[in-house]
Amino acid sequence: MCAPELNHQVLIDDRLFDKGGMFFDRLREVVGYGLGTVPHASHRLQRRMLQPAFVKSRLPGHAAIMVKEISKVVDSWQDGQIITDVPGVLHHLAGRIATATMFTAPLPEPLLEELTDALHVVMDSLIFRMATPHALARIPTRGKRRYDSARSRLRAATGQLIDIYHRSGLEHDDLLSMLLSARDDDGLPLSQEQISNQVLTMYIGGVETVAVTVGWALHFIACMPEIRERLHHEVDAALAGRHATWNDLPQLPYTRAVIAETLRIRPPGWVLTRITTADTELGGHHLPAGTTVIYSPYLMHRRGDIYPTPTALDPDRWDTRHTPAPPHGAYVPFALGARRCIGDTFGTTEAMLIVSSIAARWHLHPHGAPVRPKPRTSLVPDQLDLRITARTPAPHPPPNER
Ligand code: HEM
């Protein structure tokens, strides 16, 4: 059963439908008990501790860092270039944005590369680990060895990061400094493991999701001339060829709608689980305590009675002047309730800045074989290459004029 009111019931009552089930069991192997995986009993305390890093007043500063990282990538492209492995390029960019916003201290380049690379392997393997029955999960296959090694590398890199902050003794206005100075209910500092859990949670929560969303959005823009032209029209009027900034976002409603619609049709978290903590009823069925409940934003977002022609990408669905908002529980790319994504505005801002900055400068053309969704931890493109041509006169001055 997949109905908005059931989604709503499950997501709002996070005490009865707690984090648990196969997805979270596996995720806990990687991030321990961080904000996204911790049971209800400890969740509110952690959320209160981390929320200040995501308050609205911080977003313009985060956006400025995002624009810097985006321009390094987008300005390095050349007219006529084929961008191979677009998901890989975006994963790398989102990784750099996550590290640059969470850890503002100067950090060694190899450490940042190690974090990004290990995360990529972990995310790619997680779905297979989830699907492997417990009895078989310990068999040291090549995939398991690769996954275990990436998990250790991720932990080691995070540990080094914390050490660097400890050694410098400096306070930075960022997430890691906030965690280092945080105190628990008993007034004690967090252990290295607790800090590392939260850092990994934010990193895992914020990199793959954004990279996958933007990858699909770029694919749709390349393949759908009508959407591409309307997007170009909007970014030309708002940006005139430059990179978008935080202040430009209100002038980019169509870009926002393209992202919202991409999240509808390709929600990165396409299947998620909860576990019942007591006997209960759901949709007329009795569920004993300990039952795994699966909710799927992917299936929900394809209900034809809520989204007419549900498989068509139509950003105009999000034009609230003409279309009423979907019922509660029917649009859940970021979930709902107390466990709603803490990085929803951060992630949407990042996706809008990347898409609009690319669209302002580059015309995207499909290249290579048809692209299909591949079910991994997120719903990723099986492969995606794009050809780009300059939209405005060459974006770089010739080398001898630099
Ligand atoms: C397009 C971007 C994003 C999407 C689609 C997304 C999606 C989600 C979803 C569906 C959940 C709830 C999972 C569940 O129901 O079990 C979630 C939770 C979470 N997300 Fe995101 N996310 C995005 C960006 C981010 C970013 C940028 C960050 C951090 C920088 C982040 C950090 C988290 C954390 C920490 C949680 C757990 C919240 C809690 O349990 O209190 N996410 N996200």
Short mmCIF file of C-alpha atoms and ligand atoms in Angstrom, two decimals:
data_model
loop_
_atom_site.label_atom_id
_atom_site.label_comp_id
_atom_site.label_asym_id
_atom_site.label_seq_id
_atom_site.Cartn_x
_atom_site.Cartn_y
_atom_site.Cartn_z
CA MET A 1 0.00 0.00 0.00
CA CYS A 2 1.29 3.41 -0.91
CA ALA A 3 -0.94 6.33 0.10
CA PRO A 4 -0.26 9.92 1.22
CA GLU A 5 -2.14 9.48 4.50
CA LEU A 6 -0.10 6.37 5.37
CA ASN A 7 3.16 8.16 4.59
CA HIS A 8 1.96 11.02 6.75
CA GLN A 9 1.03 8.70 9.65
CA VAL A 10 4.36 6.84 9.52
CA LEU A 11 6.55 9.92 9.15
CA ILE A 12 4.83 12.12 11.72
CA ASP A 13 4.74 9.51 14.50
CA ASP A 14 8.49 8.96 14.75
CA ARG A 15 8.21 7.40 18.22
CA LEU A 16 6.00 4.53 17.03
CA PHE A 17 7.59 4.27 13.57
CA ASP A 18 11.22 4.67 14.58
CA LYS A 19 14.36 4.63 12.47
CA GLY A 20 15.23 1.01 11.83
CA GLY A 21 14.91 -1.79 9.30
CA MET A 22 17.45 -3.03 6.79
CA PHE A 23 18.41 0.34 5.31
CA PHE A 24 19.30 1.86 8.67
CA ASP A 25 20.93 -1.32 10.00
CA ARG A 26 23.40 -1.11 7.14
CA LEU A 27 23.80 2.65 7.37
CA ARG A 28 24.68 2.27 11.05
CA GLU A 29 27.59 0.04 9.98
CA VAL A 30 29.00 3.15 8.29
CA VAL A 31 27.92 6.16 10.38
CA GLY A 32 27.08 4.59 13.76
CA TYR A 33 24.39 6.51 15.62
CA GLY A 34 24.47 9.93 13.92
CA LEU A 35 21.51 12.26 13.49
CA GLY A 36 19.96 10.30 10.60
CA THR A 37 20.24 6.83 12.17
CA VAL A 38 19.79 7.45 15.89
CA PRO A 39 16.57 6.10 17.48
CA HIS A 40 13.82 8.48 18.58
CA ALA A 41 14.93 8.46 22.24
CA SER A 42 18.17 10.36 21.47
CA HIS A 43 17.09 12.17 18.33
CA ARG A 44 15.76 15.45 19.72
CA LEU A 45 18.94 16.16 21.66
CA GLN A 46 21.12 15.56 18.58
CA ARG A 47 18.85 17.62 16.34
CA ARG A 48 18.97 20.56 18.77
CA MET A 49 22.76 20.31 18.82
CA LEU A 50 23.13 20.32 15.01
CA GLN A 51 20.29 22.63 13.96
CA PRO A 52 22.35 25.85 14.45
CA ALA A 53 24.62 24.79 11.57
CA PHE A 54 21.60 24.92 9.24
CA VAL A 55 19.80 28.09 10.35
CA LYS A 56 18.69 30.37 7.52
CA SER A 57 21.10 33.15 8.46
CA ARG A 58 24.02 30.85 7.58
CA LEU A 59 22.81 30.07 4.06
CA PRO A 60 24.16 33.17 2.26
CA GLY A 61 27.64 32.31 3.61
CA HIS A 62 27.27 28.66 2.55
CA ALA A 63 26.03 29.80 -0.86
CA ALA A 64 29.13 31.97 -1.36
CA ILE A 65 31.34 28.92 -0.71
CA MET A 66 29.20 26.85 -3.09
CA VAL A 67 29.57 29.44 -5.88
CA LYS A 68 33.36 29.43 -5.46
CA GLU A 69 33.53 25.63 -5.83
CA ILE A 70 30.99 25.59 -8.69
CA SER A 71 32.89 28.21 -10.68
CA LYS A 72 36.16 26.22 -10.38
CA VAL A 73 34.45 23.36 -12.21
CA VAL A 74 32.14 25.18 -14.62
CA ASP A 75 34.79 27.74 -15.70
CA SER A 76 37.26 24.96 -16.52
CA TRP A 77 35.01 23.52 -19.27
CA GLN A 78 35.74 24.18 -22.94
CA ASP A 79 33.40 24.81 -25.87
CA GLY A 80 32.55 21.48 -27.57
CA GLN A 81 33.85 19.39 -24.67
CA ILE A 82 32.31 16.04 -23.81
CA ILE A 83 31.87 15.78 -20.07
CA THR A 84 32.28 12.08 -19.39
CA ASP A 85 30.92 10.53 -16.20
CA VAL A 86 28.74 13.51 -15.24
CA PRO A 87 27.63 11.76 -11.97
CA GLY A 88 31.31 11.38 -11.00
CA VAL A 89 32.03 15.06 -11.75
CA LEU A 90 29.00 16.14 -9.68
CA HIS A 91 29.83 13.78 -6.84
CA HIS A 92 33.27 15.32 -6.67
CA LEU A 93 31.84 18.87 -6.77
CA ALA A 94 29.22 18.14 -4.08
CA GLY A 95 31.97 16.50 -1.98
CA ARG A 96 34.12 19.63 -2.25
CA ILE A 97 31.15 21.81 -1.31
CA ALA A 98 30.34 19.61 1.70
CA THR A 99 33.91 19.69 2.99
CA ALA A 100 34.38 23.42 2.24
CA THR A 101 31.19 24.35 4.13
CA MET A 102 31.52 21.92 7.06
CA PHE A 103 35.28 22.33 7.58
CA THR A 104 36.49 25.82 6.79
CA ALA A 105 40.05 25.30 8.12
CA PRO A 106 42.72 24.76 5.43
CA LEU A 107 42.96 20.99 4.90
CA PRO A 108 45.40 18.83 2.94
CA GLU A 109 44.20 18.12 -0.59
CA PRO A 110 44.89 14.32 -0.39
CA LEU A 111 42.67 14.08 2.70
CA LEU A 112 39.75 15.74 0.90
CA GLU A 113 40.24 13.44 -2.09
CA GLU A 114 40.35 10.39 0.20
CA LEU A 115 37.05 11.40 1.85
CA THR A 116 35.30 11.90 -1.49
CA ASP A 117 36.61 8.70 -3.02
CA ALA A 118 35.85 6.45 -0.02
CA LEU A 119 32.33 7.86 0.22
CA HIS A 120 31.70 7.06 -3.44
CA VAL A 121 32.61 3.40 -2.92
CA VAL A 122 30.52 3.09 0.25
CA MET A 123 27.42 4.59 -1.38
CA ASP A 124 27.80 2.39 -4.42
CA SER A 125 28.01 -0.77 -2.30
CA LEU A 126 25.40 -0.02 0.35
CA ILE A 127 22.39 -1.25 -1.62
CA PHE A 128 24.03 -4.66 -2.21
CA ARG A 129 24.89 -4.88 1.47
CA MET A 130 21.25 -4.08 2.30
CA ALA A 131 20.01 -6.82 0.02
CA THR A 132 22.44 -9.43 1.42
CA PRO A 133 20.86 -11.62 4.14
CA HIS A 134 22.64 -11.41 7.51
CA ALA A 135 23.85 -15.01 7.24
CA LEU A 136 25.75 -14.22 4.02
CA ALA A 137 26.81 -10.70 4.92
CA ARG A 138 30.06 -11.84 6.54
CA ILE A 139 31.39 -13.81 3.55
CA PRO A 140 34.53 -11.94 2.42
CA THR A 141 33.60 -11.48 -1.25
CA ARG A 142 35.54 -8.95 -3.33
CA GLY A 143 32.63 -6.50 -2.99
CA LYS A 144 32.56 -6.89 0.79
CA ARG A 145 36.33 -6.38 1.08
CA ARG A 146 36.09 -3.22 -1.06
CA TYR A 147 33.18 -1.94 1.05
CA ASP A 148 34.92 -2.72 4.36
CA SER A 149 38.10 -1.04 3.20
CA ALA A 150 36.19 2.09 2.05
CA ARG A 151 34.39 2.24 5.42
CA SER A 152 37.72 2.12 7.27
CA ARG A 153 39.19 4.76 4.95
CA LEU A 154 36.20 7.01 5.57
CA ARG A 155 36.58 6.65 9.35
CA ALA A 156 40.34 7.18 9.21
CA ALA A 157 39.99 10.32 7.07
CA THR A 158 37.36 11.75 9.43
CA GLY A 159 39.61 10.98 12.41
CA GLN A 160 42.48 12.87 10.75
CA LEU A 161 40.19 15.81 10.13
CA ILE A 162 39.21 15.98 13.79
CA ASP A 163 42.88 15.72 14.81
CA ILE A 164 43.79 18.65 12.55
CA TYR A 165 41.10 20.79 14.22
CA HIS A 166 42.18 19.68 17.71
CA ARG A 167 45.83 20.40 17.01
CA SER A 168 45.20 23.84 15.50
CA GLY A 169 43.31 24.83 18.66
CA LEU A 170 41.49 27.46 16.57
CA GLU A 171 37.75 28.01 16.57
CA HIS A 172 36.23 28.11 13.10
CA ASP A 173 32.70 29.20 12.40
CA ASP A 174 31.68 25.82 11.00
CA LEU A 175 30.02 22.49 11.75
CA LEU A 176 33.13 20.71 12.97
CA SER A 177 34.09 23.47 15.43
CA MET A 178 30.49 23.43 16.63
CA LEU A 179 30.68 19.69 17.30
CA LEU A 180 34.03 20.03 19.06
CA SER A 181 32.61 22.58 21.48
CA ALA A 182 29.20 20.85 21.92
CA ARG A 183 28.25 19.35 25.29
CA ASP A 184 25.88 16.45 25.93
CA ASP A 185 23.06 16.42 28.53
CA ASP A 186 25.60 15.78 31.29
CA GLY A 187 27.76 18.71 30.19
CA LEU A 188 30.46 16.43 28.74
CA PRO A 189 32.19 16.99 25.38
CA LEU A 190 31.35 14.55 22.58
CA SER A 191 33.72 11.62 22.09
CA GLN A 192 35.82 11.37 18.92
CA GLU A 193 33.50 8.59 17.76
CA GLN A 194 30.35 10.69 18.32
CA ILE A 195 31.85 13.61 16.39
CA SER A 196 32.97 11.31 13.62
CA ASN A 197 29.44 9.80 13.40
CA GLN A 198 27.92 13.25 12.90
CA VAL A 199 30.51 14.35 10.36
CA LEU A 200 30.00 11.18 8.32
CA THR A 201 26.22 11.54 8.59
CA MET A 202 26.32 15.06 7.16
CA TYR A 203 28.79 14.05 4.50
CA ILE A 204 26.80 11.01 3.41
CA GLY A 205 23.48 12.87 3.71
CA GLY A 206 24.64 15.88 1.73
CA VAL A 207 26.86 14.66 -1.10
CA GLU A 208 25.23 11.80 -2.96
CA THR A 209 21.71 13.26 -2.71
CA VAL A 210 22.65 16.59 -4.29
CA ALA A 211 24.96 15.05 -6.92
CA VAL A 212 22.28 12.61 -8.06
CA THR A 213 19.55 15.27 -8.17
CA VAL A 214 21.66 17.65 -10.24
CA GLY A 215 22.82 14.80 -12.53
CA TRP A 216 19.22 13.93 -13.40
CA ALA A 217 18.27 17.59 -13.79
CA LEU A 218 21.12 18.15 -16.28
CA HIS A 219 20.09 15.02 -18.17
CA PHE A 220 16.49 16.22 -18.44
CA ILE A 221 17.59 19.72 -19.48
CA ALA A 222 19.82 18.26 -22.21
CA CYS A 223 17.07 16.01 -23.57
CA MET A 224 14.06 18.35 -23.37
CA PRO A 225 14.39 21.44 -25.60
CA GLU A 226 11.29 23.17 -24.25
CA ILE A 227 12.48 22.98 -20.65
CA ARG A 228 16.00 23.98 -21.69
CA GLU A 229 14.77 27.08 -23.51
CA ARG A 230 12.62 28.28 -20.64
CA LEU A 231 15.51 27.75 -18.25
CA HIS A 232 17.88 29.67 -20.53
CA HIS A 233 15.38 32.48 -20.79
CA GLU A 234 15.13 32.72 -17.00
CA VAL A 235 18.87 32.56 -16.26
CA ASP A 236 19.69 35.03 -19.04
CA ALA A 237 17.30 37.57 -17.55
CA ALA A 238 18.50 37.00 -13.99
CA LEU A 239 22.22 36.35 -14.46
CA ALA A 240 23.32 37.60 -17.89
CA GLY A 241 26.00 34.90 -18.19
CA ARG A 242 27.48 35.11 -14.68
CA HIS A 243 27.27 32.59 -11.84
CA ALA A 244 24.17 32.66 -9.66
CA THR A 245 24.50 33.86 -6.06
CA TRP A 246 22.24 33.60 -3.03
CA ASN A 247 20.54 36.94 -3.89
CA ASP A 248 19.59 35.66 -7.36
CA LEU A 249 17.57 32.69 -6.10
CA PRO A 250 14.20 34.52 -5.82
CA GLN A 251 14.56 35.44 -9.53
CA LEU A 252 14.90 31.77 -10.49
CA PRO A 253 11.42 30.23 -9.89
CA TYR A 254 11.59 28.02 -12.99
CA THR A 255 15.00 26.64 -11.95
CA ARG A 256 13.47 25.87 -8.55
CA ALA A 257 10.56 24.10 -10.27
CA VAL A 258 12.95 22.02 -12.41
CA ILE A 259 14.70 20.86 -9.23
CA ALA A 260 11.37 20.16 -7.45
CA GLU A 261 10.16 18.14 -10.43
CA THR A 262 13.46 16.25 -10.70
CA LEU A 263 13.09 15.36 -7.01
CA ARG A 264 9.56 14.13 -7.73
CA ILE A 265 10.44 11.88 -10.61
CA ARG A 266 13.88 10.77 -9.35
CA PRO A 267 13.92 11.16 -5.54
CA PRO A 268 17.45 10.14 -4.42
CA GLY A 269 16.01 8.44 -1.30
CA TRP A 270 13.68 6.22 -3.31
CA VAL A 271 13.02 3.56 -0.68
CA LEU A 272 13.39 4.02 3.10
CA THR A 273 12.39 2.06 6.17
CA ARG A 274 11.02 2.42 9.70
CA ILE A 275 10.48 -0.13 12.46
CA THR A 276 7.43 -0.29 14.74
CA THR A 277 8.26 0.07 18.44
CA ALA A 278 4.85 -1.26 19.65
CA ASP A 279 1.88 -3.19 18.21
CA THR A 280 -0.12 -0.86 15.98
CA GLU A 281 -2.53 -0.52 13.03
CA LEU A 282 -1.58 0.89 9.65
CA GLY A 283 -4.03 1.11 6.75
CA GLY A 284 -6.32 -1.43 8.46
CA HIS A 285 -3.52 -3.95 9.03
CA HIS A 286 -2.27 -5.10 12.41
CA LEU A 287 1.51 -4.63 12.74
CA PRO A 288 3.25 -6.28 15.69
CA ALA A 289 6.14 -4.43 17.39
CA GLY A 290 9.35 -4.91 15.42
CA THR A 291 7.69 -4.87 11.97
CA THR A 292 9.70 -3.21 9.20
CA VAL A 293 7.65 -0.63 7.29
CA ILE A 294 8.94 0.46 3.87
CA TYR A 295 8.02 3.84 2.42
CA SER A 296 8.91 4.80 -1.12
CA PRO A 297 8.95 8.43 -2.28
CA TYR A 298 9.53 7.04 -5.79
CA LEU A 299 6.25 5.10 -5.89
CA MET A 300 4.30 7.82 -4.13
CA HIS A 301 5.48 10.49 -6.58
CA ARG A 302 4.19 8.38 -9.49
CA ARG A 303 0.57 8.11 -8.41
CA GLY A 304 -1.48 9.20 -11.44
CA ASP A 305 -4.43 10.34 -9.29
CA ILE A 306 -2.17 12.92 -7.62
CA TYR A 307 0.25 13.73 -10.45
CA PRO A 308 -1.49 13.56 -13.87
CA THR A 309 0.81 11.95 -16.51
CA PRO A 310 3.12 11.03 -13.63
CA THR A 311 6.06 9.82 -15.74
CA ALA A 312 6.28 13.12 -17.66
CA LEU A 313 8.73 15.72 -16.37
CA ASP A 314 6.63 18.87 -16.05
CA PRO A 315 8.09 21.69 -13.90
CA ASP A 316 4.83 23.64 -14.34
CA ARG A 317 3.23 21.30 -11.80
CA TRP A 318 4.98 23.43 -9.20
CA ASP A 319 3.49 26.70 -10.39
CA THR A 320 1.19 27.22 -7.42
CA ARG A 321 -0.75 29.96 -9.26
CA HIS A 322 -2.37 27.24 -11.40
CA THR A 323 -1.85 23.91 -9.60
CA PRO A 324 -2.80 23.18 -5.98
CA ALA A 325 -0.04 21.74 -3.79
CA PRO A 326 -0.18 17.90 -3.48
CA PRO A 327 -1.83 16.50 -0.30
CA HIS A 328 0.27 15.99 2.85
CA GLY A 329 2.45 12.91 2.48
CA ALA A 330 2.30 12.87 -1.34
CA TYR A 331 5.55 14.76 -1.99
CA VAL A 332 8.27 13.50 0.30
CA PRO A 333 11.74 13.82 -1.30
CA PHE A 334 12.95 15.19 2.07
CA ALA A 335 10.55 13.12 4.25
CA LEU A 336 8.32 14.87 6.82
CA GLY A 337 8.02 15.62 10.51
CA ALA A 338 10.79 15.57 13.08
CA ARG A 339 13.02 13.39 10.87
CA ARG A 340 12.65 15.65 7.84
CA CYS A 341 15.96 16.34 6.11
CA ILE A 342 17.96 18.91 8.06
CA GLY A 343 19.75 19.94 4.83
CA ASP A 344 16.66 20.46 2.62
CA THR A 345 17.21 24.19 2.02
CA PHE A 346 20.99 23.76 1.85
CA GLY A 347 20.58 20.98 -0.75
CA THR A 348 17.99 22.85 -2.81
CA THR A 349 20.15 25.99 -2.79
CA GLU A 350 23.18 24.00 -3.91
CA ALA A 351 21.26 22.25 -6.71
CA MET A 352 19.79 25.56 -7.93
CA LEU A 353 23.18 27.28 -7.92
CA ILE A 354 24.83 24.46 -9.88
CA VAL A 355 22.04 24.12 -12.46
CA SER A 356 21.58 27.86 -13.05
CA SER A 357 25.33 28.54 -13.25
CA ILE A 358 25.72 25.79 -15.86
CA ALA A 359 22.64 26.89 -17.81
CA ALA A 360 23.86 30.51 -17.87
CA ARG A 361 27.06 29.55 -19.67
CA TRP A 362 26.59 26.22 -21.39
CA HIS A 363 24.21 24.55 -23.77
CA LEU A 364 23.87 20.87 -22.79
CA HIS A 365 23.49 18.18 -25.45
CA PRO A 366 22.82 14.47 -24.87
CA HIS A 367 25.78 12.27 -25.71
CA GLY A 368 26.17 8.49 -25.88
CA ALA A 369 23.81 5.66 -24.97
CA PRO A 370 20.32 6.20 -23.51
CA VAL A 371 20.41 6.90 -19.77
CA ARG A 372 18.47 4.67 -17.39
CA PRO A 373 17.98 4.79 -13.61
CA LYS A 374 20.13 2.30 -11.70
CA PRO A 375 18.87 1.42 -8.21
CA ARG A 376 21.72 2.00 -5.76
CA THR A 377 21.44 3.63 -2.32
CA SER A 378 20.05 6.47 -4.45
CA LEU A 379 18.44 6.10 -7.85
CA VAL A 380 21.49 6.98 -9.98
CA PRO A 381 21.89 7.34 -13.78
CA ASP A 382 23.48 4.11 -15.11
CA GLN A 383 25.88 6.28 -17.14
CA LEU A 384 25.69 9.90 -18.20
CA ASP A 385 27.93 11.84 -20.57
CA LEU A 386 27.01 15.28 -21.95
CA ARG A 387 28.40 17.46 -24.72
CA ILE A 388 28.55 21.17 -23.97
CA THR A 389 28.73 24.21 -26.23
CA ALA A 390 29.20 27.79 -25.11
CA ARG A 391 25.98 29.82 -25.01
CA THR A 392 27.66 33.18 -24.83
CA PRO A 393 30.90 34.18 -26.55
CA ALA A 394 33.70 32.03 -25.11
CA PRO A 395 33.46 32.25 -21.30
CA HIS A 396 37.27 32.50 -20.83
CA PRO A 397 39.58 35.19 -22.06
CA PRO A 398 42.26 33.68 -24.34
CA PRO A 399 45.25 32.43 -22.26
CA ASN A 400 47.56 35.35 -23.28
CA GLU A 401 45.07 37.86 -21.84
CA ARG A 402 44.74 36.22 -18.41
C1 HEM B 1 18.58 17.10 -2.73
C2 HEM B 1 19.15 16.93 -1.57
C3 HEM B 1 18.67 16.04 -0.46
C4 HEM B 1 17.69 15.08 -0.42
C5 HEM B 1 16.77 14.64 -1.55
C6 HEM B 1 17.66 14.56 0.93
C7 HEM B 1 16.77 13.59 1.38
C8 HEM B 1 16.62 13.22 2.70
C9 HEM B 1 15.59 12.33 3.22
C10 HEM B 1 14.53 11.64 2.38
C11 HEM B 1 15.76 12.25 4.56
C12 HEM B 1 14.89 11.43 5.53
C13 HEM B 1 15.29 10.00 5.50
C14 HEM B 1 14.28 9.12 6.19
O1 HEM B 1 13.08 9.35 6.12
O2 HEM B 1 14.68 8.15 6.81
C15 HEM B 1 16.90 13.04 4.92
C16 HEM B 1 17.39 13.18 6.19
C17 HEM B 1 18.59 13.81 6.47
N1 HEM B 1 19.37 14.55 5.59
FE1 HEM B 1 18.94 14.96 3.66
N2 HEM B 1 18.62 15.18 1.67
C18 HEM B 1 19.27 16.09 0.87
C19 HEM B 1 20.29 16.96 1.24
C20 HEM B 1 20.92 16.92 2.46
C21 HEM B 1 22.04 17.75 2.82
C22 HEM B 1 22.66 18.81 1.92
C23 HEM B 1 22.41 17.39 4.10
C24 HEM B 1 23.52 17.91 4.97
C25 HEM B 1 24.39 18.82 4.65
C26 HEM B 1 21.49 16.36 4.53
C27 HEM B 1 21.53 15.75 5.77
C28 HEM B 1 20.49 14.97 6.26
C29 HEM B 1 20.44 14.50 7.65
C30 HEM B 1 21.47 14.73 8.72
C31 HEM B 1 19.23 13.79 7.78
C32 HEM B 1 18.67 13.15 9.04
C33 HEM B 1 17.73 14.12 9.73
C34 HEM B 1 17.13 13.62 11.03
O3 HEM B 1 16.87 12.41 11.16
O4 HEM B 1 16.89 14.46 11.90
N3 HEM B 1 20.60 16.11 3.51
N4 HEM B 1 17.42 13.64 3.76
#
